Coordinates of C-alpha atoms in Angstrom, one line a residue:
M1 CA 105.1 102.9 21.9
A2 CA 102.0 105.0 22.7
A3 CA 103.7 106.1 25.9
Q4 CA 106.6 107.5 23.8
W5 CA 104.1 109.5 21.7
F6 CA 102.9 111.2 24.9
I7 CA 106.5 112.2 25.8
W8 CA 107.3 113.5 22.3
G9 CA 103.9 115.4 22.3
W10 CA 104.8 117.0 25.6
L11 CA 108.3 118.0 24.3
A12 CA 106.7 119.4 21.1
A13 CA 104.4 121.5 23.3
V14 CA 107.4 122.8 25.3
A15 CA 109.2 123.6 22.1
I16 CA 106.3 125.7 20.8
V17 CA 106.2 127.6 24.1
F18 CA 110.0 128.1 23.9
I19 CA 109.7 129.6 20.3
S20 CA 106.8 131.8 21.5
A21 CA 109.0 133.0 24.4
A22 CA 111.9 133.7 22.0
A23 CA 109.7 135.8 19.8
W24 CA 109.0 138.2 22.7
L25 CA 112.6 139.4 22.6
H26 CA 111.9 141.0 19.2
P27 CA 111.3 144.7 19.8
R28 CA 108.6 144.9 17.1
M29 CA 106.4 142.1 18.5
P30 CA 103.0 143.7 19.3
E31 CA 102.2 143.6 22.9
R32 CA 98.7 142.4 22.2
Y33 CA 100.2 139.0 21.3
V34 CA 101.1 138.5 24.9
H35 CA 97.7 136.9 25.4
V36 CA 98.5 134.4 22.7
H37 CA 101.7 133.5 24.4
V38 CA 100.1 133.1 27.7
W39 CA 97.4 130.8 26.4
L40 CA 100.1 128.7 24.6
L41 CA 101.4 128.0 28.1
L42 CA 98.5 125.6 28.6
L43 CA 99.8 123.3 25.9
P44 CA 102.5 121.6 28.0
G45 CA 100.1 121.3 30.9
A46 CA 97.4 119.6 28.8
A47 CA 100.0 117.2 27.2
A48 CA 101.4 116.4 30.6
A49 CA 97.9 115.8 32.1
A50 CA 97.1 113.4 29.1
G51 CA 100.4 111.6 29.7
W52 CA 99.7 111.3 33.4
I53 CA 96.3 109.7 32.8
G54 CA 97.2 107.6 29.7
A55 CA 100.9 106.9 29.6
G56 CA 102.1 106.1 33.2
N57 CA 105.8 105.3 33.3
A58 CA 107.4 106.0 29.9
E59 CA 110.9 106.4 28.5
A60 CA 112.1 107.9 25.2
G61 CA 115.8 108.4 24.7
P62 CA 117.2 110.6 27.5
W63 CA 113.7 111.4 28.7
R64 CA 111.9 109.5 31.4
F65 CA 108.5 110.1 32.9
D66 CA 106.8 108.6 35.9
A67 CA 103.9 109.7 38.2
V68 CA 106.0 112.4 39.8
S69 CA 107.4 113.8 36.5
W70 CA 104.0 114.0 34.9
L71 CA 102.6 115.6 38.1
V72 CA 105.4 118.2 38.3
A73 CA 105.0 119.0 34.6
V74 CA 101.2 119.6 35.0
Y75 CA 101.9 121.7 38.2
I76 CA 104.6 123.9 36.7
S77 CA 102.7 124.5 33.5
L78 CA 99.5 125.6 35.2
L79 CA 101.3 127.6 37.8
S80 CA 103.3 129.4 35.1
W81 CA 100.1 130.1 33.1
A82 CA 98.3 131.6 36.2
I83 CA 101.3 133.8 37.2
Q84 CA 101.8 135.1 33.6
R85 CA 98.1 135.9 33.3
F86 CA 98.5 138.0 36.4
A87 CA 101.6 139.6 35.0
V88 CA 99.9 140.8 31.8
R89 CA 98.5 143.8 33.6
Y90 CA 100.7 143.9 36.7
L91 CA 103.9 144.4 34.7
H92 CA 102.4 146.5 31.9
G93 CA 104.4 149.7 31.4
D94 CA 107.6 148.2 32.7
R95 CA 110.7 148.8 30.6
A96 CA 111.6 145.1 30.5
Y97 CA 108.0 144.0 29.8
R98 CA 108.8 141.6 27.0
R99 CA 111.8 140.1 28.7
Y100 CA 109.9 139.2 31.8
F101 CA 107.6 136.9 29.8
S102 CA 110.4 135.4 27.9
L103 CA 112.5 134.7 31.0
L104 CA 109.5 133.5 33.0
T105 CA 108.7 130.9 30.3
W106 CA 112.2 129.8 29.8
T107 CA 112.8 129.4 33.6
V108 CA 109.7 127.3 34.3
S109 CA 110.3 125.2 31.1
A110 CA 113.8 124.4 32.1
A111 CA 112.5 123.4 35.6
S112 CA 110.1 121.0 33.9
L113 CA 112.8 119.5 31.7
T114 CA 115.0 118.8 34.8
W115 CA 112.5 116.3 36.2
A116 CA 111.7 114.8 32.8
S117 CA 115.3 113.8 32.1
G118 CA 116.5 110.3 32.8
D119 CA 120.2 111.0 32.0
M120 CA 122.3 112.3 34.9
R121 CA 124.3 114.6 32.6
L122 CA 121.0 116.2 31.5
V123 CA 119.9 116.5 35.1
A124 CA 123.2 118.2 36.0
V125 CA 122.9 120.7 33.1
C126 CA 119.2 121.5 33.6
W127 CA 119.5 121.9 37.4
G128 CA 121.2 125.3 37.1
L129 CA 119.2 126.7 34.2
P130 CA 116.1 127.7 36.1
L131 CA 118.3 129.1 38.9
M132 CA 120.2 131.2 36.4
G133 CA 116.8 132.3 34.9
L134 CA 115.8 133.5 38.3
V135 CA 119.0 135.5 38.6
A136 CA 118.3 137.1 35.2
L137 CA 114.7 137.9 36.2
T138 CA 116.0 139.6 39.4
A139 CA 118.6 141.6 37.4
L140 CA 116.1 143.0 34.9
K141 CA 115.7 146.1 37.1
K142 CA 119.1 147.5 35.9
E143 CA 118.4 150.9 37.2
W144 CA 117.8 149.7 40.8
R145 CA 121.0 149.0 42.7
P146 CA 119.5 146.7 45.4
A147 CA 118.1 144.4 42.7
Q148 CA 121.6 144.2 41.0
F149 CA 123.2 143.5 44.4
V150 CA 120.8 140.7 45.2
A151 CA 121.1 139.2 41.7
R152 CA 124.9 139.0 42.2
Q153 CA 124.5 137.3 45.6
M154 CA 122.0 134.8 44.1
A155 CA 124.3 134.0 41.2
V156 CA 127.1 133.1 43.6
V157 CA 125.1 130.8 45.9
F158 CA 123.2 129.2 42.9
S159 CA 126.5 128.5 41.1
L160 CA 127.6 126.7 44.3
S161 CA 124.4 124.5 44.2
W162 CA 124.8 123.9 40.5
L163 CA 128.5 122.9 40.9
A164 CA 127.5 120.5 43.7
V165 CA 125.0 118.7 41.5
V166 CA 127.4 118.5 38.6
I167 CA 130.2 117.0 40.8
A168 CA 127.8 114.5 42.3
A169 CA 126.3 113.4 38.9
V170 CA 129.7 113.1 37.1
W171 CA 131.2 111.3 40.1
L172 CA 128.3 108.8 40.3
G173 CA 128.1 108.2 36.6
T174 CA 131.8 107.6 36.4
A175 CA 131.9 105.3 39.4
A176 CA 128.8 103.4 38.4
G177 CA 129.7 103.2 34.7
E178 CA 126.2 104.2 33.8
W179 CA 124.6 107.6 33.0
Q180 CA 121.0 106.6 33.0
L181 CA 119.8 107.7 36.5
A182 CA 117.6 104.6 37.2
S183 CA 120.4 102.2 36.3
A184 CA 123.1 104.1 38.1
L185 CA 121.0 104.1 41.3
S186 CA 120.4 100.4 41.3
A187 CA 121.6 98.4 44.3
E188 CA 124.1 96.5 42.3
R189 CA 125.9 99.6 41.0
L190 CA 125.7 101.6 44.3
A191 CA 127.4 98.6 46.0
R192 CA 130.6 99.6 44.0
L193 CA 130.9 102.8 45.9
D194 CA 132.9 103.1 49.1
A195 CA 131.4 104.4 52.3
W196 CA 133.3 107.7 52.1
E197 CA 132.2 108.2 48.5
K198 CA 128.6 107.9 49.4
A199 CA 129.1 110.2 52.4
V200 CA 130.7 113.0 50.2
M201 CA 128.0 112.6 47.5
N202 CA 125.3 112.9 50.2
G203 CA 126.9 116.0 51.5
L204 CA 126.9 117.5 47.9
L205 CA 123.2 116.6 47.5
I206 CA 122.4 118.3 50.8
L207 CA 124.3 121.4 49.8
A208 CA 122.6 121.5 46.4
A209 CA 119.1 121.1 48.0
I210 CA 119.3 123.6 50.9
I211 CA 120.7 126.5 48.8
P212 CA 117.7 127.0 46.5
A213 CA 115.4 126.2 49.4
G214 CA 116.8 129.2 51.3
Q215 CA 117.8 127.1 54.3
W216 CA 120.2 128.1 57.0
P217 CA 123.1 129.1 56.7
F218 CA 122.3 130.0 53.0
H219 CA 119.0 131.9 53.8
R220 CA 120.3 135.4 53.3
W221 CA 119.6 135.4 49.5
L222 CA 116.0 134.4 50.2
M223 CA 115.5 137.1 52.9
E224 CA 116.7 139.7 50.4
S225 CA 114.7 138.4 47.4
A226 CA 111.8 140.7 48.3
V227 CA 113.2 143.2 45.8
T228 CA 111.8 141.2 42.9
P229 CA 108.4 142.0 41.3
T230 CA 105.4 140.0 42.6
P231 CA 105.1 137.6 39.6
V232 CA 108.8 136.8 39.9
S233 CA 108.4 136.2 43.7
A234 CA 105.4 133.9 43.0
V235 CA 107.5 131.8 40.6
M236 CA 110.4 131.7 43.0
H237 CA 108.5 130.8 46.1
A238 CA 105.9 128.5 44.5
G239 CA 108.3 126.6 42.3
L240 CA 112.1 127.0 42.3
V241 CA 112.6 126.8 46.1
N242 CA 110.9 123.4 46.0
A243 CA 113.5 121.9 43.8
G244 CA 115.6 120.5 46.7
G245 CA 112.9 118.0 47.7
L246 CA 112.6 116.7 44.2
L247 CA 116.4 116.4 43.9
L248 CA 116.6 114.3 47.0
W249 CA 113.7 112.2 45.9
R250 CA 115.4 111.5 42.5
F251 CA 118.6 110.5 44.2
S252 CA 116.9 108.8 47.2
P253 CA 118.7 105.4 46.7
L254 CA 122.0 107.2 47.0
F255 CA 120.9 109.5 49.7
S256 CA 120.9 106.9 52.4
G257 CA 122.5 106.4 55.8
T258 CA 121.5 107.7 59.2
G259 CA 124.3 110.3 59.3
A260 CA 123.2 112.1 56.1
H261 CA 119.5 112.2 57.2
I262 CA 120.4 113.5 60.7
A263 CA 122.6 116.3 59.1
L264 CA 119.7 117.2 56.8
F265 CA 117.3 117.3 59.7
V266 CA 119.5 119.5 61.9
I267 CA 119.8 122.1 59.1
S268 CA 116.1 122.0 58.3
F269 CA 115.0 122.2 61.9
C270 CA 117.2 125.2 62.5
S271 CA 115.7 126.8 59.4
I272 CA 112.2 126.1 60.5
L273 CA 112.8 127.9 63.9
I274 CA 114.5 130.8 62.2
G275 CA 111.9 131.2 59.4
M276 CA 108.9 131.0 61.7
G277 CA 110.5 133.4 64.2
I278 CA 111.3 136.0 61.5
S279 CA 107.7 135.7 60.0
L280 CA 106.3 136.5 63.4
V281 CA 108.4 139.6 64.1
Q282 CA 108.6 141.1 60.6
A283 CA 106.3 144.0 59.9
D284 CA 106.7 143.8 56.1
Y285 CA 104.1 141.5 54.6
K286 CA 106.3 140.3 51.7
R287 CA 109.1 139.5 54.1
Q288 CA 106.7 137.6 56.3
L289 CA 105.9 135.4 53.2
V290 CA 109.6 135.0 52.4
A291 CA 110.3 133.8 56.0
S292 CA 107.3 131.5 55.9
T293 CA 108.7 129.9 52.7
M294 CA 112.0 129.3 54.5
A295 CA 110.1 127.5 57.3
Q296 CA 107.9 125.5 54.9
M297 CA 110.9 124.3 52.9
G298 CA 112.5 123.2 56.2
V299 CA 109.4 121.1 56.9
M300 CA 109.6 119.6 53.4
L301 CA 113.3 118.7 53.9
V302 CA 112.5 117.2 57.3
Q303 CA 110.0 114.9 55.5
C304 CA 112.9 113.9 53.2
A305 CA 115.1 113.3 56.2
L306 CA 112.5 110.9 57.5
G307 CA 112.3 109.1 54.2
A308 CA 108.7 110.3 53.5
Y309 CA 109.4 111.5 49.9
G310 CA 105.8 111.0 48.8
A311 CA 104.6 113.4 51.5
A312 CA 107.4 115.8 50.7
V313 CA 106.4 116.0 47.0
V314 CA 102.7 116.5 47.8
H315 CA 103.7 119.1 50.4
L316 CA 105.7 121.1 47.8
V317 CA 102.9 121.1 45.3
L318 CA 100.2 122.2 47.8
H319 CA 102.6 124.7 49.4
G320 CA 103.4 126.1 45.9
L321 CA 99.8 126.7 45.1
F322 CA 99.2 128.2 48.5
K323 CA 102.2 130.5 48.4
A324 CA 101.6 131.7 44.8
T325 CA 98.1 132.7 45.8
L326 CA 99.4 134.7 48.8
F327 CA 102.0 136.6 46.7
L328 CA 99.6 137.4 43.9
Q329 CA 97.0 138.6 46.4
S330 CA 99.5 140.5 48.5
G331 CA 98.1 143.8 47.5
S332 CA 94.8 143.0 49.1
V333 CA 96.2 142.9 52.6
V334 CA 96.4 146.7 52.7
P335 CA 93.9 147.7 55.4
R336 CA 90.8 149.4 54.1
I337 CA 88.8 151.9 56.2
G338 CA 85.4 150.6 57.2
R339 CA 86.2 147.0 56.1
P340 CA 83.9 144.8 58.2
G341 CA 84.3 141.4 59.6
F342 CA 87.5 141.7 61.7
Q343 CA 87.6 141.8 65.4
R344 CA 90.8 141.2 67.4
G345 CA 91.1 139.3 70.6
S346 CA 87.9 137.2 70.3
G347 CA 89.6 133.9 69.7
S348 CA 89.7 131.1 72.2
W349 CA 93.1 129.5 72.4
Q350 CA 91.8 126.8 74.6
G351 CA 89.3 125.7 72.0
G352 CA 92.1 125.7 69.3
L353 CA 94.4 123.7 71.5
L354 CA 91.7 121.1 72.2
L355 CA 90.8 120.8 68.5
G356 CA 94.5 120.5 67.5
V357 CA 95.1 117.7 70.0
L358 CA 92.0 115.7 69.0
L359 CA 92.8 116.0 65.3
G360 CA 96.5 115.2 65.7
V361 CA 95.9 112.1 68.0
S362 CA 93.2 110.8 65.8
F363 CA 95.3 111.2 62.7
W364 CA 98.3 109.4 64.3
F365 CA 96.3 106.5 65.6
A366 CA 94.7 105.9 62.2
S367 CA 98.1 104.6 60.9
P368 CA 100.8 104.8 63.5
N369 CA 103.3 102.6 61.6
E370 CA 103.4 104.8 58.5
Q371 CA 106.6 106.7 57.7
A372 CA 106.7 110.2 59.3
R373 CA 103.2 109.8 60.6
L374 CA 104.0 111.3 64.0
L375 CA 105.4 114.4 62.4
S376 CA 102.4 114.7 60.1
A377 CA 100.1 114.4 63.1
L378 CA 101.9 117.1 65.0
L379 CA 101.8 119.5 61.9
L380 CA 98.1 118.8 61.4
G381 CA 97.3 119.4 65.0
A382 CA 99.3 122.6 65.2
S383 CA 97.9 123.9 61.9
A384 CA 94.3 123.3 63.1
A385 CA 95.0 125.1 66.4
V386 CA 96.5 128.1 64.6
A387 CA 93.8 128.2 62.0
W388 CA 91.1 128.1 64.8
G389 CA 92.8 131.0 66.5
R390 CA 92.9 133.1 63.3
L391 CA 89.4 132.2 62.2
A392 CA 88.0 133.1 65.6
D393 CA 89.1 136.7 65.0
F394 CA 86.4 137.0 62.3
R395 CA 82.7 137.8 63.1
E396 CA 81.5 136.3 59.8
G397 CA 82.5 133.2 57.9
R398 CA 84.2 131.6 60.9
W399 CA 82.6 128.2 60.6
M400 CA 82.8 128.1 56.8
G401 CA 86.5 129.0 57.0
L402 CA 87.1 126.2 59.5
A403 CA 85.2 123.7 57.3
A404 CA 87.4 124.8 54.3
V405 CA 90.5 124.2 56.4
A406 CA 89.3 120.8 57.4
V407 CA 88.4 119.8 53.8
L408 CA 91.8 120.9 52.5
A409 CA 93.6 119.1 55.3
F410 CA 91.9 115.8 54.8
G411 CA 91.8 116.3 51.0
S412 CA 95.5 116.6 50.9
E413 CA 95.8 113.5 53.0
T414 CA 93.7 111.6 50.4
V415 CA 95.9 112.9 47.6
R416 CA 99.0 111.8 49.6
H417 CA 97.8 108.3 50.0
Q418 CA 97.0 108.0 46.3
F419 CA 100.3 109.5 45.4
L420 CA 102.2 107.0 47.6
T421 CA 100.3 104.2 45.7
L422 CA 101.4 105.7 42.4
L423 CA 105.0 106.0 43.6
G424 CA 105.0 102.4 44.8
Q425 CA 106.9 103.6 47.8
G426 CA 109.3 100.6 47.8
E427 CA 111.0 100.2 51.2
A428 CA 113.9 98.4 49.4
T429 CA 114.9 101.6 47.5
V430 CA 114.0 104.3 50.1
F431 CA 116.0 104.7 53.3
V432 CA 113.9 104.2 56.4
P433 CA 115.4 105.9 59.5
P434 CA 115.2 104.1 62.9
A435 CA 112.0 104.6 64.8
A436 CA 114.0 106.4 67.6
F437 CA 114.9 109.1 65.0
E438 CA 111.3 109.8 64.1
W439 CA 110.3 110.0 67.8
T440 CA 113.2 112.3 68.5
V441 CA 112.1 114.6 65.6
G442 CA 108.5 114.6 67.1
V443 CA 109.8 115.4 70.6
L444 CA 112.0 118.3 69.3
F445 CA 109.1 119.8 67.4
A446 CA 106.9 119.6 70.4
M447 CA 109.6 121.2 72.6
A448 CA 110.0 124.0 70.1
A449 CA 106.3 124.7 70.1
L450 CA 106.1 124.7 73.9
T451 CA 109.2 127.0 74.1
A452 CA 107.6 129.4 71.6
A453 CA 104.3 129.5 73.6
W454 CA 106.3 130.1 76.8
L455 CA 108.1 133.0 75.3
A456 CA 104.9 134.4 73.8
N457 CA 103.4 134.6 77.3
R458 CA 106.5 136.3 78.7
R459 CA 107.1 138.9 76.0
T460 CA 108.6 141.4 78.5
S461 CA 111.2 139.0 79.9
A462 CA 114.9 139.6 79.1
L463 CA 115.1 136.3 77.1
A464 CA 112.1 137.1 75.0
V465 CA 113.4 140.6 74.2
R466 CA 116.8 139.1 73.3
V467 CA 115.2 136.5 71.0
Y468 CA 113.0 139.1 69.4
M469 CA 115.8 141.4 68.6
H470 CA 117.9 138.6 67.2
L471 CA 115.1 137.5 64.9
V472 CA 114.6 141.0 63.7
H473 CA 118.3 141.2 62.9
L474 CA 118.2 137.9 61.0
G475 CA 115.2 139.1 59.0
E476 CA 116.6 142.5 58.0
P477 CA 118.4 142.7 54.6
R478 CA 121.9 144.1 54.3
P479 CA 122.1 147.9 53.5
A480 CA 123.2 147.2 49.9
A481 CA 120.0 145.2 49.4
M482 CA 117.6 148.0 50.3
E483 CA 117.0 151.6 49.4
A484 CA 114.7 153.9 51.3
H485 CA 114.1 156.2 48.4
P486 CA 114.9 154.3 45.1
R487 CA 117.0 156.4 42.8
Y488 CA 115.4 155.0 39.7
L489 CA 112.1 156.8 40.7
A490 CA 114.0 160.1 40.6
S491 CA 115.2 159.2 37.1
Y492 CA 111.7 158.4 36.0
L493 CA 110.6 161.8 37.3
K494 CA 113.3 163.6 35.4
E495 CA 112.3 161.8 32.2
G496 CA 108.7 162.7 32.7
M497 CA 109.6 166.4 33.2
A498 CA 111.8 166.4 30.1
H499 CA 108.9 165.2 27.9
E500 CA 106.5 167.9 29.2

């Protein structure tokens, strides 16, 4: 009974935030009350944190909370608060100032409700609401043609993802004779499905997951999303693109079979290669971050393909915090004359390689039988090697920076272990791919890294030039999605001259 009070308390906090967001649409609402609205955003986060600590697993009507649902509610609430605090000054003076806060609040609230719902019909409805909220946020710049073009493209692909979830949920609920997600995904009810039905449903889940994650071949909308204002980009890249991993986790008993996991891995692996390649050749900082998100979401979905859902959920939370920080601080990357502390070419790649190998091997030998441990070891080693190379470029703070990287790496590993314990990662309900599959994944990642290093050392070769130009082409938006001299700036100038 107490657990239900936690749920209703959280829903009440969400309702208060919704009402506050609706009030912002009124044209006479004073702008100074934006601070009240932003501080109200802490209510759902506080209620979710209390529920995570004191309630544990709880159900109330169509709502169901477990460790993941509470964690996601806390994460989304605090992230939304931080981003909107930034937007108070960043968006001030924009024509759609009020609507940005309303839509941002509604979008993140709908995302929280998606993972708090235990009814598949509610999941199907809520899945598309934050995606459509993102489309509305992108389309607020009505006077800018590229923003309108990108919003239309996003609406098309997001509708496809939404339709895939609706079909899968209705199909599963009808076949299983049960609309509660936990009951419909029980072994007894899943046994009623034919093999071809499971295969089609798995295909629909993959389609629904890879579209918002900006994975190949649906990556174009993500590459062109740089037209959105920075707070919208932060919400997009720190929250909504992560939804695919959570969707696959919620439907993990259904998402089983080696074929589905191999298909997900192939798509995600191609996306990692493309995303990393684009981020290395792009000159625009914001597009570098966009391409990095594509690659990171590919890594998250590879973890799902290996059955390591706990690691995938922790990955998406840590990546979201990291990427939101990068977007909100994107203005600080502009070079400043006389800025001390940076010196190119002083790093030692041999030292970084040695450090990465030692960390990766030690991490893997600590628990070689754990799911996706080999992939995690490779990623940890590669991250350490790259971090060393970057930190070695700085005269000051190098060792402190390396210590911070090490603390974050092993701190996230501690969080992952605790999270797996909370999840009760039962092998009876989570598909475990064959060991050969995991080894194949590790070998492919290692081969890709060696190939990238080989091309980097032969930049003038015909193959390297061809790959470089192809990646530049993949990272460039379509002509309709960009404008060298935005026309709306000319309209602003005319309006200003008319008032003089």
